[in-house]
Amino acid sequence: MQDYISLRIDATPCNETITDLLAAFLGDIGFESFSPDSEGLTAFIRAEDFDRDKVDEALGDFPMETSMRISEEFVKGRDWNEEWEKNYFKPIVVGDECVVHSSFHKDVPHARYDIVIDPKMAFGTGHHSTTSQMMRHILDTDMDGASVIDMGTGTGILAILCAMKGAAEVTGIEIDPFAWENAVENVRLNGVKAKMLCGDASLLSNLRQCDILLANINRNIITSDIASYAGALKKGGLMFLSGFYDKDIPVVCESAERHGLSMTGKLVDNDWAAIRLVKTD
């Protein structure tokens, strides 16, 4: 079983914006999952990937006034499903149409789309604003017969929802091998047809252009890879992007517009944004 480092950050003062920023900064250096609370944040990273100097560097220019007490703990490999059940992952309903839960949950609310996610330590259960907003975009979009690519698929939750909504061809791409394995397992749990590939945006050149492309990653990766995303999307196709703040939309859109993409809508929750674009060129 996989060993992890549990990093605890107690912040004073602490609010949701601060814990969201902490998660974003730590996510950029390899942390995979996050549990915020009223006093701070607990974050997990595979033991072999942990570097305290990188943590200190990442948080050294934190943009908000807060003091941090940081501690770390080695977590021996264990039954992560049991750990999530006890401490973190609870069933949720998104958009009044979709329920997300794990195989160990009981008394799950009924919904049109029932998604089973056993998250292990991979990111993306629907609890974070960016994931739930992307799911709301999907719920509002006609997927019948569409071809879909989900970049940074994580647990595979967005790809699974697209398949449930009638997408004919769904491909998820995930750079982290452990998360990719988790996505493959979750696709199997839900009995849907979706292909999961392990790799990065360079894989897009080997795929047919799609009708819909999803990317819930972060601003820097999105702006760096937007040319590849646009090249993988058919003219008239839709692109949904998230993993950044409302204030970052102009930066993302500036990069997108250079590649024939125009924003046609957005969702904002707790300052996190998820935008809808169409490829016009």
GROMACS .gro file of C-alpha atoms in nm:
model
  281
    1MET     CA    1   0.000   0.000   0.000
    2GLN     CA    2   0.108   0.357  -0.073
    3ASP     CA    3   0.272   0.556   0.213
    4TYR     CA    4   0.190   0.926   0.247
    5ILE     CA    5   0.299   1.240   0.427
    6SER     CA    6   0.019   1.427   0.601
    7LEU     CA    7   0.098   1.799   0.613
    8ARG     CA    8  -0.098   2.003   0.865
    9ILE     CA    9  -0.119   2.381   0.834
   10ASP     CA   10  -0.290   2.577   1.111
   11ALA     CA   11  -0.357   2.932   0.989
   12THR     CA   12  -0.442   3.244   1.193
   13PRO     CA   13  -0.665   3.403   1.078
   14CYS     CA   14  -0.830   3.131   0.872
   15ASN     CA   15  -1.112   3.143   0.618
   16GLU     CA   16  -1.222   2.955   0.307
   17THR     CA   17  -1.022   3.177   0.072
   18ILE     CA   18  -0.705   3.106   0.269
   19THR     CA   19  -0.758   2.728   0.269
   20ASP     CA   20  -0.843   2.732  -0.103
   21LEU     CA   21  -0.521   2.919  -0.176
   22LEU     CA   22  -0.320   2.679   0.040
   23ALA     CA   23  -0.466   2.385  -0.154
   24ALA     CA   24  -0.387   2.552  -0.487
   25PHE     CA   25  -0.027   2.630  -0.389
   26LEU     CA   26   0.033   2.279  -0.254
   27GLY     CA   27  -0.138   2.119  -0.553
   28ASP     CA   28   0.119   2.285  -0.778
   29ILE     CA   29   0.399   2.093  -0.600
   30GLY     CA   30   0.239   1.749  -0.604
   31PHE     CA   31  -0.003   1.730  -0.312
   32GLU     CA   32  -0.298   1.513  -0.412
   33SER     CA   33  -0.581   1.570  -0.167
   34PHE     CA   34  -0.691   1.830   0.085
   35SER     CA   35  -0.921   1.850   0.386
   36PRO     CA   36  -0.991   2.210   0.495
   37ASP     CA   37  -1.149   2.303   0.826
   38SER     CA   38  -1.213   2.613   1.036
   39GLU     CA   39  -0.852   2.624   1.162
   40GLY     CA   40  -0.654   2.534   0.851
   41LEU     CA   41  -0.583   2.253   0.609
   42THR     CA   42  -0.458   1.896   0.606
   43ALA     CA   43  -0.291   1.793   0.279
   44PHE     CA   44  -0.155   1.460   0.157
   45ILE     CA   45   0.134   1.374  -0.073
   46ARG     CA   46   0.303   1.045  -0.152
   47ALA     CA   47   0.595   0.997   0.085
   48GLU     CA   48   0.855   0.966  -0.190
   49ASP     CA   49   0.743   1.298  -0.343
   50PHE     CA   50   0.754   1.505  -0.024
   51ASP     CA   51   1.010   1.786  -0.006
   52ARG     CA   52   0.977   2.025   0.289
   53ASP     CA   53   1.196   2.284   0.117
   54LYS     CA   54   0.949   2.294  -0.174
   55VAL     CA   55   0.664   2.345   0.073
   56ASP     CA   56   0.841   2.636   0.239
   57GLU     CA   57   0.923   2.786  -0.101
   58ALA     CA   58   0.567   2.745  -0.229
   59LEU     CA   59   0.417   2.914   0.076
   60GLY     CA   60   0.690   3.176   0.111
   61ASP     CA   61   0.506   3.431  -0.104
   62PHE     CA   62   0.157   3.357   0.026
   63PRO     CA   63  -0.056   3.654  -0.085
   64MET     CA   64  -0.274   3.690   0.227
   65GLU     CA   65  -0.191   3.804   0.579
   66THR     CA   66  -0.194   3.493   0.797
   67SER     CA   67   0.047   3.316   1.028
   68MET     CA   68   0.104   2.945   0.970
   69ARG     CA   69   0.205   2.661   1.198
   70ILE     CA   70   0.317   2.371   0.981
   71SER     CA   71   0.373   2.011   1.090
   72GLU     CA   72   0.415   1.684   0.904
   73GLU     CA   73   0.342   1.321   0.981
   74PHE     CA   74   0.432   0.998   0.804
   75VAL     CA   75   0.121   0.795   0.723
   76LYS     CA   76   0.177   0.424   0.668
   77GLY     CA   77  -0.008   0.270   0.374
   78ARG     CA   78  -0.359   0.171   0.475
   79ASP     CA   79  -0.710   0.112   0.347
   80TRP     CA   80  -0.766   0.459   0.200
   81ASN     CA   81  -1.134   0.393   0.133
   82GLU     CA   82  -1.183   0.340   0.507
   83GLU     CA   83  -0.981   0.654   0.581
   84TRP     CA   84  -1.193   0.866   0.347
   85GLU     CA   85  -1.514   0.716   0.486
   86LYS     CA   86  -1.418   0.806   0.842
   87ASN     CA   87  -1.274   1.149   0.786
   88TYR     CA   88  -1.330   1.317   0.451
   89PHE     CA   89  -1.548   1.197   0.167
   90LYS     CA   90  -1.925   1.235   0.226
   91PRO     CA   91  -2.202   1.185  -0.033
   92ILE     CA   92  -2.302   1.503  -0.216
   93VAL     CA   93  -2.569   1.610  -0.463
   94VAL     CA   94  -2.466   1.836  -0.754
   95GLY     CA   95  -2.718   2.040  -0.950
   96ASP     CA   96  -3.011   1.847  -0.799
   97GLU     CA   97  -2.952   1.583  -1.069
   98CYS     CA   98  -2.633   1.402  -0.973
   99VAL     CA   99  -2.531   1.226  -0.654
  100VAL     CA  100  -2.165   1.138  -0.589
  101HIS     CA  101  -2.081   0.878  -0.327
  102SER     CA  102  -1.847   0.591  -0.259
  103SER     CA  103  -1.915   0.219  -0.264
  104PHE     CA  104  -1.905   0.207   0.115
  105HIS     CA  105  -2.174   0.474   0.169
  106LYS     CA  106  -2.521   0.385   0.292
  107ASP     CA  107  -2.848   0.585   0.267
  108VAL     CA  108  -2.739   0.762  -0.051
  109PRO     CA  109  -2.986   1.025  -0.186
  110HIS     CA  110  -3.161   0.932  -0.510
  111ALA     CA  111  -3.068   1.127  -0.823
  112ARG     CA  112  -3.089   1.085  -1.199
  113TYR     CA  113  -2.714   1.031  -1.228
  114ASP     CA  114  -2.560   0.814  -0.957
  115ILE     CA  115  -2.179   0.821  -0.960
  116VAL     CA  116  -1.967   0.588  -0.747
  117ILE     CA  117  -1.621   0.725  -0.668
  118ASP     CA  118  -1.371   0.540  -0.450
  119PRO     CA  119  -1.119   0.822  -0.436
  120LYS     CA  120  -0.819   0.655  -0.269
  121MET     CA  121  -0.596   0.963  -0.241
  122ALA     CA  122  -0.673   1.111  -0.581
  123PHE     CA  123  -0.825   1.457  -0.618
  124GLY     CA  124  -1.176   1.520  -0.746
  125THR     CA  125  -1.478   1.402  -0.548
  126GLY     CA  126  -1.716   1.686  -0.633
  127HIS     CA  127  -1.674   1.860  -0.299
  128HIS     CA  128  -1.440   2.127  -0.427
  129SER     CA  129  -1.599   2.424  -0.601
  130THR     CA  130  -1.411   2.367  -0.927
  131THR     CA  131  -1.522   2.005  -0.963
  132SER     CA  132  -1.885   2.074  -0.874
  133GLN     CA  133  -1.897   2.371  -1.114
  134MET     CA  134  -1.759   2.161  -1.398
  135MET     CA  135  -2.025   1.902  -1.320
  136ARG     CA  136  -2.293   2.173  -1.335
  137HIS     CA  137  -2.165   2.277  -1.679
  138ILE     CA  138  -2.184   1.914  -1.793
  139LEU     CA  139  -2.536   1.874  -1.654
  140ASP     CA  140  -2.643   2.182  -1.853
  141THR     CA  141  -2.487   2.055  -2.179
  142ASP     CA  142  -2.630   1.812  -2.435
  143MET     CA  143  -2.383   1.522  -2.441
  144ASP     CA  144  -2.579   1.283  -2.665
  145GLY     CA  145  -2.341   1.128  -2.917
  146ALA     CA  146  -2.059   1.372  -2.834
  147SER     CA  147  -1.689   1.293  -2.823
  148VAL     CA  148  -1.527   1.422  -2.502
  149ILE     CA  149  -1.172   1.462  -2.374
  150ASP     CA  150  -1.116   1.524  -2.002
  151MET     CA  151  -0.770   1.661  -1.927
  152GLY     CA  152  -0.636   1.598  -1.576
  153THR     CA  153  -0.918   1.353  -1.515
  154GLY     CA  154  -0.814   1.273  -1.154
  155THR     CA  155  -1.073   1.030  -1.014
  156GLY     CA  156  -1.246   1.029  -1.354
  157ILE     CA  157  -1.562   1.187  -1.214
  158LEU     CA  158  -1.619   1.434  -1.501
  159ALA     CA  159  -1.553   1.173  -1.768
  160ILE     CA  160  -1.792   0.932  -1.596
  161LEU     CA  161  -2.069   1.193  -1.581
  162CYS     CA  162  -2.024   1.270  -1.953
  163ALA     CA  163  -2.056   0.899  -2.035
  164MET     CA  164  -2.368   0.872  -1.820
  165LYS     CA  165  -2.519   1.169  -2.006
  166GLY     CA  166  -2.484   0.994  -2.340
  167ALA     CA  167  -2.142   1.092  -2.474
  168ALA     CA  168  -2.046   0.838  -2.739
  169GLU     CA  169  -1.669   0.858  -2.694
  170VAL     CA  170  -1.500   0.967  -2.369
  171THR     CA  171  -1.126   0.987  -2.311
  172GLY     CA  172  -0.966   1.089  -1.983
  173ILE     CA  173  -0.599   1.191  -1.960
  174GLU     CA  174  -0.416   1.190  -1.627
  175ILE     CA  175  -0.045   1.255  -1.575
  176ASP     CA  176  -0.020   1.089  -1.231
  177PRO     CA  177   0.001   0.707  -1.258
  178PHE     CA  178  -0.164   0.648  -0.920
  179ALA     CA  179  -0.456   0.878  -1.000
  180TRP     CA  180  -0.484   0.720  -1.346
  181GLU     CA  181  -0.519   0.374  -1.189
  182ASN     CA  182  -0.789   0.514  -0.960
  183ALA     CA  183  -0.975   0.661  -1.260
  184VAL     CA  184  -0.964   0.326  -1.441
  185GLU     CA  185  -1.111   0.158  -1.133
  186ASN     CA  186  -1.386   0.420  -1.098
  187VAL     CA  187  -1.485   0.380  -1.465
  188ARG     CA  188  -1.522   0.008  -1.401
  189LEU     CA  189  -1.726   0.069  -1.082
  190ASN     CA  190  -1.975   0.280  -1.276
  191GLY     CA  191  -2.008   0.044  -1.570
  192VAL     CA  192  -1.957   0.318  -1.828
  193LYS     CA  193  -1.751   0.326  -2.145
  194ALA     CA  194  -1.453   0.562  -2.111
  195LYS     CA  195  -1.089   0.526  -2.208
  196MET     CA  196  -0.831   0.643  -1.953
  197LEU     CA  197  -0.482   0.737  -2.074
  198CYS     CA  198  -0.176   0.805  -1.857
  199GLY     CA  199   0.017   1.107  -1.981
  200ASP     CA  200  -0.002   1.478  -2.051
  201ALA     CA  201  -0.122   1.715  -2.324
  202SER     CA  202   0.126   1.567  -2.571
  203LEU     CA  203  -0.115   1.272  -2.608
  204LEU     CA  204  -0.375   1.499  -2.768
  205SER     CA  205  -0.197   1.499  -3.103
  206ASN     CA  206  -0.267   1.125  -3.132
  207LEU     CA  207  -0.642   1.161  -3.076
  208ARG     CA  208  -0.925   1.261  -3.308
  209GLN     CA  209  -1.064   1.610  -3.258
  210CYS     CA  210  -1.344   1.610  -3.002
  211ASP     CA  211  -1.674   1.794  -2.962
  212ILE     CA  212  -1.613   1.886  -2.597
  213LEU     CA  213  -1.290   1.930  -2.403
  214LEU     CA  214  -1.271   1.961  -2.024
  215ALA     CA  215  -0.976   2.076  -1.814
  216ASN     CA  216  -1.004   2.127  -1.439
  217ILE     CA  217  -0.636   2.175  -1.355
  218ASN     CA  218  -0.488   2.515  -1.271
  219ARG     CA  219  -0.430   2.846  -1.444
  220ASN     CA  220  -0.062   2.796  -1.528
  221ILE     CA  221  -0.104   2.451  -1.684
  222ILE     CA  222  -0.414   2.560  -1.875
  223THR     CA  223  -0.249   2.868  -2.025
  224SER     CA  224   0.061   2.666  -2.108
  225ASP     CA  225  -0.132   2.387  -2.282
  226ILE     CA  226  -0.421   2.586  -2.432
  227ALA     CA  227  -0.281   2.557  -2.785
  228SER     CA  228  -0.289   2.177  -2.758
  229TYR     CA  229  -0.641   2.189  -2.614
  230ALA     CA  230  -0.762   2.408  -2.900
  231GLY     CA  231  -0.597   2.183  -3.157
  232ALA     CA  232  -0.782   1.883  -3.012
  233LEU     CA  233  -1.123   2.052  -3.040
  234LYS     CA  234  -1.344   2.066  -3.349
  235LYS     CA  235  -1.456   2.401  -3.489
  236GLY     CA  236  -1.776   2.491  -3.307
  237GLY     CA  237  -1.679   2.264  -3.019
  238LEU     CA  238  -1.713   2.352  -2.652
  239MET     CA  239  -1.439   2.383  -2.393
  240PHE     CA  240  -1.492   2.400  -2.016
  241LEU     CA  241  -1.204   2.520  -1.802
  242SER     CA  242  -1.164   2.547  -1.425
  243GLY     CA  243  -0.907   2.530  -1.147
  244PHE     CA  244  -0.852   2.906  -1.119
  245TYR     CA  245  -1.007   3.212  -0.957
  246ASP     CA  246  -1.262   3.456  -1.096
  247LYS     CA  247  -0.989   3.722  -1.108
  248ASP     CA  248  -0.781   3.491  -1.332
  249ILE     CA  249  -1.045   3.474  -1.607
  250PRO     CA  250  -0.895   3.762  -1.813
  251VAL     CA  251  -0.554   3.587  -1.816
  252VAL     CA  252  -0.706   3.254  -1.923
  253CYS     CA  253  -0.928   3.416  -2.185
  254GLU     CA  254  -0.639   3.616  -2.332
  255SER     CA  255  -0.453   3.290  -2.397
  256ALA     CA  256  -0.768   3.118  -2.523
  257GLU     CA  257  -0.858   3.395  -2.768
  258ARG     CA  258  -0.521   3.361  -2.940
  259HIS     CA  259  -0.629   3.011  -3.040
  260GLY     CA  260  -0.980   3.087  -3.165
  261LEU     CA  261  -1.167   3.035  -2.838
  262SER     CA  262  -1.429   3.276  -2.706
  263MET     CA  263  -1.586   3.270  -2.360
  264THR     CA  264  -1.965   3.233  -2.365
  265GLY     CA  265  -2.043   3.175  -1.997
  266LYS     CA  266  -1.907   3.125  -1.648
  267LEU     CA  267  -1.990   2.993  -1.303
  268VAL     CA  268  -1.833   3.136  -0.987
  269ASP     CA  269  -1.840   2.987  -0.637
  270ASN     CA  270  -1.622   3.096  -0.343
  271ASP     CA  271  -1.417   3.300  -0.593
  272TRP     CA  272  -1.338   2.984  -0.795
  273ALA     CA  273  -1.444   3.000  -1.160
  274ALA     CA  274  -1.545   2.755  -1.432
  275ILE     CA  275  -1.581   2.903  -1.780
  276ARG     CA  276  -1.746   2.790  -2.102
  277LEU     CA  277  -1.580   2.864  -2.436
  278VAL     CA  278  -1.659   2.789  -2.799
  279LYS     CA  279  -1.403   2.736  -3.075
  280THR     CA  280  -1.488   2.982  -3.352
  281ASP     CA  281  -1.186   2.936  -3.580
   0.00000   0.00000   0.00000
